[in-house]
XYZ file of N, CA and C in Angstrom:
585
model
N -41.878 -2.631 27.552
C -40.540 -2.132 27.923
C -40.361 -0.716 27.363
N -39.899 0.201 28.111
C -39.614 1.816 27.979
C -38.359 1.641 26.558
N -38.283 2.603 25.829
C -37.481 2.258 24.721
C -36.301 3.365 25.501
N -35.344 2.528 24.448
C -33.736 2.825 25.014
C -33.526 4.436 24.726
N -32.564 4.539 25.743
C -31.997 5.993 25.820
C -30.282 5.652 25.181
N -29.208 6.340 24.416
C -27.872 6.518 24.485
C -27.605 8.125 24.937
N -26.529 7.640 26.226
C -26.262 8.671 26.560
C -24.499 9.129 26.819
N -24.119 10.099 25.788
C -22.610 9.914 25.113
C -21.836 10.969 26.321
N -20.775 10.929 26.296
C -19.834 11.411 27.349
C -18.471 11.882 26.254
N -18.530 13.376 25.772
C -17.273 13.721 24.850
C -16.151 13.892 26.061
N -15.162 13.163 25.354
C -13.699 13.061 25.805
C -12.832 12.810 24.654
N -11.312 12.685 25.145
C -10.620 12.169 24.640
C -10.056 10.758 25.208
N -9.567 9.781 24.384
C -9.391 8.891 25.044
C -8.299 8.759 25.455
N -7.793 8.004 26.540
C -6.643 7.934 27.057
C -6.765 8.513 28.040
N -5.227 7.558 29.493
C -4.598 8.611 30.309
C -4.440 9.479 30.716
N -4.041 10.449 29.420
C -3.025 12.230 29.529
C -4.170 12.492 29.508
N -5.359 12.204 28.934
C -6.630 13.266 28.939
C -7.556 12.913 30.007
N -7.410 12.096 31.074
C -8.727 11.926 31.329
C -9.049 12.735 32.416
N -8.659 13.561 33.044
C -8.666 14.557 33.970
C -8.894 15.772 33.701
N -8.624 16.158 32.333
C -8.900 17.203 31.677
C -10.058 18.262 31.422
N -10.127 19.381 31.230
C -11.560 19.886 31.489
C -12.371 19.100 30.345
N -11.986 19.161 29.043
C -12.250 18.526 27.860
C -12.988 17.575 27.886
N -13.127 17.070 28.858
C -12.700 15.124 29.376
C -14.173 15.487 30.273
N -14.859 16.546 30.538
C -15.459 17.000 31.440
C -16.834 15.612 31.578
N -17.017 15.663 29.905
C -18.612 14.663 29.952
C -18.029 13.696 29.825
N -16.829 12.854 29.482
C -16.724 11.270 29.941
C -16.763 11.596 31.098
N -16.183 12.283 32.350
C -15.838 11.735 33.377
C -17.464 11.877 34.256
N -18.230 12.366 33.672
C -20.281 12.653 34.324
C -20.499 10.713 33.953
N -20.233 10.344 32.775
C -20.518 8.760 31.845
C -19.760 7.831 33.292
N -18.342 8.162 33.255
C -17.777 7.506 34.324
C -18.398 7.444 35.764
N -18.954 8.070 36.101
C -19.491 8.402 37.563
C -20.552 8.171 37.640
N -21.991 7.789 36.081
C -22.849 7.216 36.050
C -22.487 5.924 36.225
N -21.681 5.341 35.568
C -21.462 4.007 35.993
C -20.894 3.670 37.038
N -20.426 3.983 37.831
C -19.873 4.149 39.139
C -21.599 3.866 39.946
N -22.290 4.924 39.785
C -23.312 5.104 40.737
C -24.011 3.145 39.876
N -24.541 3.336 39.058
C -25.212 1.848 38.921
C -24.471 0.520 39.008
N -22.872 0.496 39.404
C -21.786 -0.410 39.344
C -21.898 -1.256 38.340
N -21.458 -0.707 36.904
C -20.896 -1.457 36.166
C -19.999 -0.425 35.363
N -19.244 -0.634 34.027
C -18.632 -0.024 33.498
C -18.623 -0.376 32.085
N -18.046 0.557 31.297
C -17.924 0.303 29.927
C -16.960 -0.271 29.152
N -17.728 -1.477 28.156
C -17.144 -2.513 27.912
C -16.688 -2.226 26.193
N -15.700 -2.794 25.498
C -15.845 -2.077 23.782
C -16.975 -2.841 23.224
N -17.490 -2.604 22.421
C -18.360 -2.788 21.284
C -17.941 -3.706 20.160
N -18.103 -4.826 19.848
C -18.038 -5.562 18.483
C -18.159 -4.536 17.320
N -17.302 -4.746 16.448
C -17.497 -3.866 15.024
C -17.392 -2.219 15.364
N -17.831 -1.613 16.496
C -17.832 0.183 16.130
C -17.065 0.359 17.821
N -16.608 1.366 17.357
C -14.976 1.832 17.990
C -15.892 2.395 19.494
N -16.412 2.232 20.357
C -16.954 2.590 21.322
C -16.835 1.496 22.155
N -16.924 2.234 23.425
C -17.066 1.288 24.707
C -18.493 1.756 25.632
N -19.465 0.668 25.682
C -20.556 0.924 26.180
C -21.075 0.407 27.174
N -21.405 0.731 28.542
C -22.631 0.023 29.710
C -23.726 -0.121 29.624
N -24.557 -0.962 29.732
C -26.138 -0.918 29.334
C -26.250 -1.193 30.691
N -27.477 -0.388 31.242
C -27.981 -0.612 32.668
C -29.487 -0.189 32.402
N -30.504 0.404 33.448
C -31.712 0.720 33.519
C -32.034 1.866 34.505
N -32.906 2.919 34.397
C -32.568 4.001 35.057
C -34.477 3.961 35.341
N -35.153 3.892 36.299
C -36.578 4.204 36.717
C -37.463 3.130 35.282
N -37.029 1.898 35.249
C -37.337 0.981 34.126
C -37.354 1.539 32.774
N -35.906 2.761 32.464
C -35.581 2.758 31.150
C -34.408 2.580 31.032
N -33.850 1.514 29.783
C -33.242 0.703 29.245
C -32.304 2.326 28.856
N -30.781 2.323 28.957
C -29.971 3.200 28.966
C -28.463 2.595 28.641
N -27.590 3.424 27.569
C -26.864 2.697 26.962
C -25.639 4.034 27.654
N -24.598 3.714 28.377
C -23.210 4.646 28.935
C -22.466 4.797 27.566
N -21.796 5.557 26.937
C -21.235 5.623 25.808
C -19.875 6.202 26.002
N -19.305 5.558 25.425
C -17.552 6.588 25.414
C -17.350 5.830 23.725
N -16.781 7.134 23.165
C -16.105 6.929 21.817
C -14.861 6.662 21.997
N -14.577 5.777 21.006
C -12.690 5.061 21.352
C -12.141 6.307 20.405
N -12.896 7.364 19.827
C -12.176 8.084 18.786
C -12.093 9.531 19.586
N -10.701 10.249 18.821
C -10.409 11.811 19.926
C -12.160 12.369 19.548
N -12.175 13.507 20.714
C -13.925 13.891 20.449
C -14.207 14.762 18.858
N -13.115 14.776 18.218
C -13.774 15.960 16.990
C -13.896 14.819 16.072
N -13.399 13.558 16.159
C -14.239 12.761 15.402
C -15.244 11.214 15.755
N -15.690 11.543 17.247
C -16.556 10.905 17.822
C -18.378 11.017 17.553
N -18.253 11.333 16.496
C -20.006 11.425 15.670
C -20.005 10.043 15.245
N -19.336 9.610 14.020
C -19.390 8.609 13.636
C -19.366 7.416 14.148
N -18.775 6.535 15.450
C -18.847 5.639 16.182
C -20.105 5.957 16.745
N -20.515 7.127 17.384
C -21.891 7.201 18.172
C -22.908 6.721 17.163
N -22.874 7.546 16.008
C -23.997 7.411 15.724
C -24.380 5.812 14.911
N -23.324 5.459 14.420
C -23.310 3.593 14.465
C -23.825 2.985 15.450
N -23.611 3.086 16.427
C -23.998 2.591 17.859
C -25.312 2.454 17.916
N -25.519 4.250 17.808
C -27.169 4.418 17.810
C -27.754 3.565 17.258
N -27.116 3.508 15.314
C -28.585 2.539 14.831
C -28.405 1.454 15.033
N -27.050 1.037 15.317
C -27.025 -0.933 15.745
C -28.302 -1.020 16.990
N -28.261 0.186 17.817
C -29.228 -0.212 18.837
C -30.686 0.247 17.912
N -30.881 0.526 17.531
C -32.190 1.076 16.536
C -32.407 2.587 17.867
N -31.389 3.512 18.219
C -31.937 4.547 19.000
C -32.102 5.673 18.200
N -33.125 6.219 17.845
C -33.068 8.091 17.168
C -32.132 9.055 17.803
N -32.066 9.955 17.184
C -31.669 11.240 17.867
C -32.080 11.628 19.073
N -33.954 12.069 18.935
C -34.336 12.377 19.932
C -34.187 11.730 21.376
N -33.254 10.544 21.024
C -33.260 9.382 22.646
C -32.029 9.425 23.299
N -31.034 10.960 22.052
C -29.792 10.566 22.331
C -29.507 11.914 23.688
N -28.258 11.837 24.291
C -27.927 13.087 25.260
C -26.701 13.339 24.981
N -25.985 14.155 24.784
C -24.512 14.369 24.615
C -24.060 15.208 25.574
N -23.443 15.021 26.423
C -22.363 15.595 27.723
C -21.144 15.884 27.025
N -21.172 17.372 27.582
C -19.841 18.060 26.784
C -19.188 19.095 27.697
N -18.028 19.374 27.548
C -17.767 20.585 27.893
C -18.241 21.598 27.433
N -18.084 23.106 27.812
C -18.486 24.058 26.981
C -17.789 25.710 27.691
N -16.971 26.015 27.191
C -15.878 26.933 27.337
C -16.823 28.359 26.941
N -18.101 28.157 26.689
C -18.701 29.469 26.567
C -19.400 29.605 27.727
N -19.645 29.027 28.836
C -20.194 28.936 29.971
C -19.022 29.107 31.160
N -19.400 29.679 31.856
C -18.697 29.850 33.111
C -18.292 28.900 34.312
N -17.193 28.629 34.331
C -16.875 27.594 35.238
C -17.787 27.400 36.336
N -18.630 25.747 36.124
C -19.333 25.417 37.553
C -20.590 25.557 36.815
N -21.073 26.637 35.563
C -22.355 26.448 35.236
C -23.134 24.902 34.330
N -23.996 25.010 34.439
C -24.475 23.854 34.028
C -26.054 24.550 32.940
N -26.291 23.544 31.902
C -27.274 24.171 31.275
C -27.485 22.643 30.469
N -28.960 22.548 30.349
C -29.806 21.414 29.286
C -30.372 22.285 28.400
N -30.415 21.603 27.462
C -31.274 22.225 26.290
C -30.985 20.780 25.340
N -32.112 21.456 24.398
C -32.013 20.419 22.867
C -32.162 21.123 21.453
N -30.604 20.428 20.673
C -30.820 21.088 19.444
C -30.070 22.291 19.637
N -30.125 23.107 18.681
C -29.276 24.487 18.357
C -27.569 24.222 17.848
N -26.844 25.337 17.532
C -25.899 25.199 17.066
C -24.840 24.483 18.010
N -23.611 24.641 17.339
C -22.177 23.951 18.160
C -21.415 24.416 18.656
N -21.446 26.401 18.429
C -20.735 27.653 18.559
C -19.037 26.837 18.414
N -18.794 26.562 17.561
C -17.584 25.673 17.045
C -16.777 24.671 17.567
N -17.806 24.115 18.775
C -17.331 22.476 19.638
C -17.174 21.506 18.343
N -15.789 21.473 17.815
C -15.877 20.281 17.307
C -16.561 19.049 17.024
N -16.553 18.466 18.363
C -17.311 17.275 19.018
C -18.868 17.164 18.510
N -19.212 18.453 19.026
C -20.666 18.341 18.457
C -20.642 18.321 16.961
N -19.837 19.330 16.089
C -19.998 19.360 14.473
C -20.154 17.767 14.660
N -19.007 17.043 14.989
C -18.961 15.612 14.465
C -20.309 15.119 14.334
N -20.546 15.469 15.761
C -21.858 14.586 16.256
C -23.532 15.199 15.022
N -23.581 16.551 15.159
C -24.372 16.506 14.192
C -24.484 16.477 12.462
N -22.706 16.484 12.070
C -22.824 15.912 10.624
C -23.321 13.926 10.737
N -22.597 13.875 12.159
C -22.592 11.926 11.554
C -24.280 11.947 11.779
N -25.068 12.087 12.573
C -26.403 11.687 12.667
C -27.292 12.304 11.785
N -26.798 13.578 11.175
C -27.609 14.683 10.446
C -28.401 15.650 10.512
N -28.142 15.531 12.168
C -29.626 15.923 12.739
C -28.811 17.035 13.997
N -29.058 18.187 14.345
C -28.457 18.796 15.739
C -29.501 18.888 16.687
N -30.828 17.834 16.758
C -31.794 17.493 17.445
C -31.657 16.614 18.851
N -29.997 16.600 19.371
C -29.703 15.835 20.301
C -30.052 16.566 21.369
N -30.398 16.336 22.847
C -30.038 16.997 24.126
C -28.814 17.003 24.265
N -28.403 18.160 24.956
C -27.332 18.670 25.963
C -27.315 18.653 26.873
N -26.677 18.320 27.572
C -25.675 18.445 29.172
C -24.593 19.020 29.063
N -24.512 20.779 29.154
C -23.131 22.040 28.804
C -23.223 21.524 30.069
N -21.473 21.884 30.529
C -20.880 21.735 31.761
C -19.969 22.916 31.543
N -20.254 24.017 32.510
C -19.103 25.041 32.254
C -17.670 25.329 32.932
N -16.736 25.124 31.764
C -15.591 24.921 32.474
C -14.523 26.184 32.095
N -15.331 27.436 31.640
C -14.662 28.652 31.671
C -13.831 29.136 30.516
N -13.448 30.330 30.216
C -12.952 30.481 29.160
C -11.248 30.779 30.178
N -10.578 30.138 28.864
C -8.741 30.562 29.524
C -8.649 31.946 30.062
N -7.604 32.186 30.651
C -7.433 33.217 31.176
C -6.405 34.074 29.889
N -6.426 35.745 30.507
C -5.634 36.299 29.248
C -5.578 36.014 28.292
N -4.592 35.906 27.281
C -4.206 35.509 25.863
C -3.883 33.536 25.541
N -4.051 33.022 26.788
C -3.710 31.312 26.610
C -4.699 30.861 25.803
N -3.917 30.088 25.175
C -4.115 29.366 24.002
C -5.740 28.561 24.366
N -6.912 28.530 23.866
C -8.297 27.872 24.106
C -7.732 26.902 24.352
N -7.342 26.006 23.121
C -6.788 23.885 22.999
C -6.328 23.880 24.324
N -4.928 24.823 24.675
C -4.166 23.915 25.646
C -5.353 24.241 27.181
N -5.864 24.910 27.231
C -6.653 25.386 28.135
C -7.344 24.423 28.149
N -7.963 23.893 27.631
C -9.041 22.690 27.583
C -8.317 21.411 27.859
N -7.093 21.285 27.136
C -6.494 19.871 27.467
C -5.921 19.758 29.042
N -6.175 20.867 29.478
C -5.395 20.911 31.069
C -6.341 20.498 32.066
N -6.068 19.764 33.161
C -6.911 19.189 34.571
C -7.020 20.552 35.258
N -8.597 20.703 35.478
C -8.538 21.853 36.426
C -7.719 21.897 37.616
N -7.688 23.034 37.923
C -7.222 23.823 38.414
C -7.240 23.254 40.112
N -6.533 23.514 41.278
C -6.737 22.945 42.770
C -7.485 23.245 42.731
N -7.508 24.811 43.202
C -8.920 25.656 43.657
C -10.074 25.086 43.160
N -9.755 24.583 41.767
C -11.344 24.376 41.588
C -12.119 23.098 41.256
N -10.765 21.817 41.863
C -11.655 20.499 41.367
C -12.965 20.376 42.658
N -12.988 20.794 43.368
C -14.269 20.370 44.621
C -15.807 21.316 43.780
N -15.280 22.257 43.351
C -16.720 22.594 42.701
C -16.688 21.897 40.537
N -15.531 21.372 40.753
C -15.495 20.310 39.389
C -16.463 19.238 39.606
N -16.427 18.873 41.105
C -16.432 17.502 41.020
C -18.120 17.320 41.098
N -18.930 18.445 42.134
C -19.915 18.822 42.563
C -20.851 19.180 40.743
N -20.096 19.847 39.865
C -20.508 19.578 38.355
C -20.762 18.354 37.926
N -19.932 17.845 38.382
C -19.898 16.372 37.623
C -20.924 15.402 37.876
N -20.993 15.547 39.138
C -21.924 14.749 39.887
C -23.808 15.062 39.602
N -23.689 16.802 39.589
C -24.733 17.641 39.234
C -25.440 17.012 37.370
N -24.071 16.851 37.126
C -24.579 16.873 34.999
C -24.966 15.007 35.297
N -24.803 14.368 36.382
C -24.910 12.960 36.021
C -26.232 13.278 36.761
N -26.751 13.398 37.774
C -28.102 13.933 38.302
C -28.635 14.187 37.096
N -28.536 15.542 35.766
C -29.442 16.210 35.309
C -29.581 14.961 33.968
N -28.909 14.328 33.905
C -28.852 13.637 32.513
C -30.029 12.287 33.021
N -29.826 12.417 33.956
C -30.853 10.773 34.716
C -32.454 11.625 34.952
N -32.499 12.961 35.110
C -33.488 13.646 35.148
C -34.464 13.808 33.427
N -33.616 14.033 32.767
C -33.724 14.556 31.376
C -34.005 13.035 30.646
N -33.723 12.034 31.201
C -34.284 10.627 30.893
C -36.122 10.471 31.464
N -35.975 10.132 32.272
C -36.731 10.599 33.970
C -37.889 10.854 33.703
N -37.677 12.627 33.510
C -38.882 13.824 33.937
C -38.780 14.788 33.115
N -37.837 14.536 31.559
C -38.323 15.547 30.545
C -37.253 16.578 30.626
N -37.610 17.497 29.595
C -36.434 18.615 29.154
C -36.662 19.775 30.402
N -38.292 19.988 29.839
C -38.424 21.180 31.060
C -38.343 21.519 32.386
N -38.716 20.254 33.199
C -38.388 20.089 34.316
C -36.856 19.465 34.555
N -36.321 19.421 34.160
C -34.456 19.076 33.971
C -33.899 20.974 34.283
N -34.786 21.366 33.006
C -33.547 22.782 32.950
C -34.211 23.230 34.575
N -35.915 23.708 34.650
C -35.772 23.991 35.877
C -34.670 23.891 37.461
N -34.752 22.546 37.039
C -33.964 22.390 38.488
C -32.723 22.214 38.529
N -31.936 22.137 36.986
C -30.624 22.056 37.000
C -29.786 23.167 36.415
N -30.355 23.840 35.481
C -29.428 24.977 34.629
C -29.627 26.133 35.540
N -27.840 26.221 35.625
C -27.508 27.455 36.831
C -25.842 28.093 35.807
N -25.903 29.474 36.374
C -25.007 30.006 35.644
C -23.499 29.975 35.840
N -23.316 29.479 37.146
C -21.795 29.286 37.774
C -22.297 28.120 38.722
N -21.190 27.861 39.257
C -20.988 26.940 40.386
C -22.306 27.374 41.864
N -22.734 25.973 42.422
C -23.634 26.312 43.281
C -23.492 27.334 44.550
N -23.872 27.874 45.361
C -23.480 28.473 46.557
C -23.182 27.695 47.432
């Protein structure tokens, strides 16, 4: 048997947020489970809600933290070792406000350029050896506030190339399981939205 993958989706939980750009990598987690039809269930003992399914006969764990994302390290990384998963097996789907709305980018490891979410994620595991799935959802416009910018549902104009992201980061994350880091960024890391 192929050893397990966890693959985390930063959000906030709740309602008011789930539409939110913020909300960007639960809602890629949500739409993975959508595509394999099941959904995420809570967890005994650690504050997460998880799907276990199988992706090209590897064993794959859907993750949502029941905690807001700047302190969603610690439930993940519980998770992880209840499942006995390393770092290297883990993927974290995030927003990322240093990327340009619509871009998409994989990589593994490197800093957090001050995503909360991630600090969490690499003080609780210890390690900033996770993969990425950046989803770019733009920097605010003028002088608006970053937070509220992030806590807001995009924009009309731009949920059809939101959604085409979304769909794109759940593609690259099943790839990056799949067929590896390098052939992931090849065919998925683009700098804006597709043509």
């Amino acid at each position: 048997m192929a050893e397990s993958w966890l693959v985390a989706g930063l959000g906030n939980p709740g309602e008011r947020y789930a539409e939110t750009r913020h909300n960007a990598g639960a809602m890629v987690i949500q739409t993975l489970c959508e595509r394999f039809g099941t959904r995420p269930r809570k967890v005994r003992f650690v504050p997460v809600a998880a799907a276990d399914t199988t992706y090209q006969g590897t064993p794959l764990s859907l993750v949502l933290a029941a905690a807001y994302m700047n302190e969603s390290g610690p439930p993940l990384a519980s998770f992880a070792r209840k499942r006995d998963i390393p770092v290297e097996r883990v993927v974290i789907v995030h927003d990322d406000i240093d990327l340009a709305f619509g871009a998409l980018r994989i990589k593994r490891g490197g800093g957090t350029a001050g995503h909360h979410g991630l600090d969490s994620i690499v003080q609780a595991f210890r390690s900033p050896d996770f993969y990425r799935v950046r989803l770019g959802v733009g920097r605010p416009p003028g002088r608006q506030d970053t937070v509220k910018f992030v806590l807001q549902p995009f924009a009309k104009r731009e949920q059809a190339d939101a959604e085409v992201l979304v769909q794109d980061a759940a593609d690259a994350t099943l790839s990056l399981v799949a067929d590896g880091l390098e052939r992931t960024q090849d065919r998925f890391n683009r700098s804006g939205p597709p043509a």
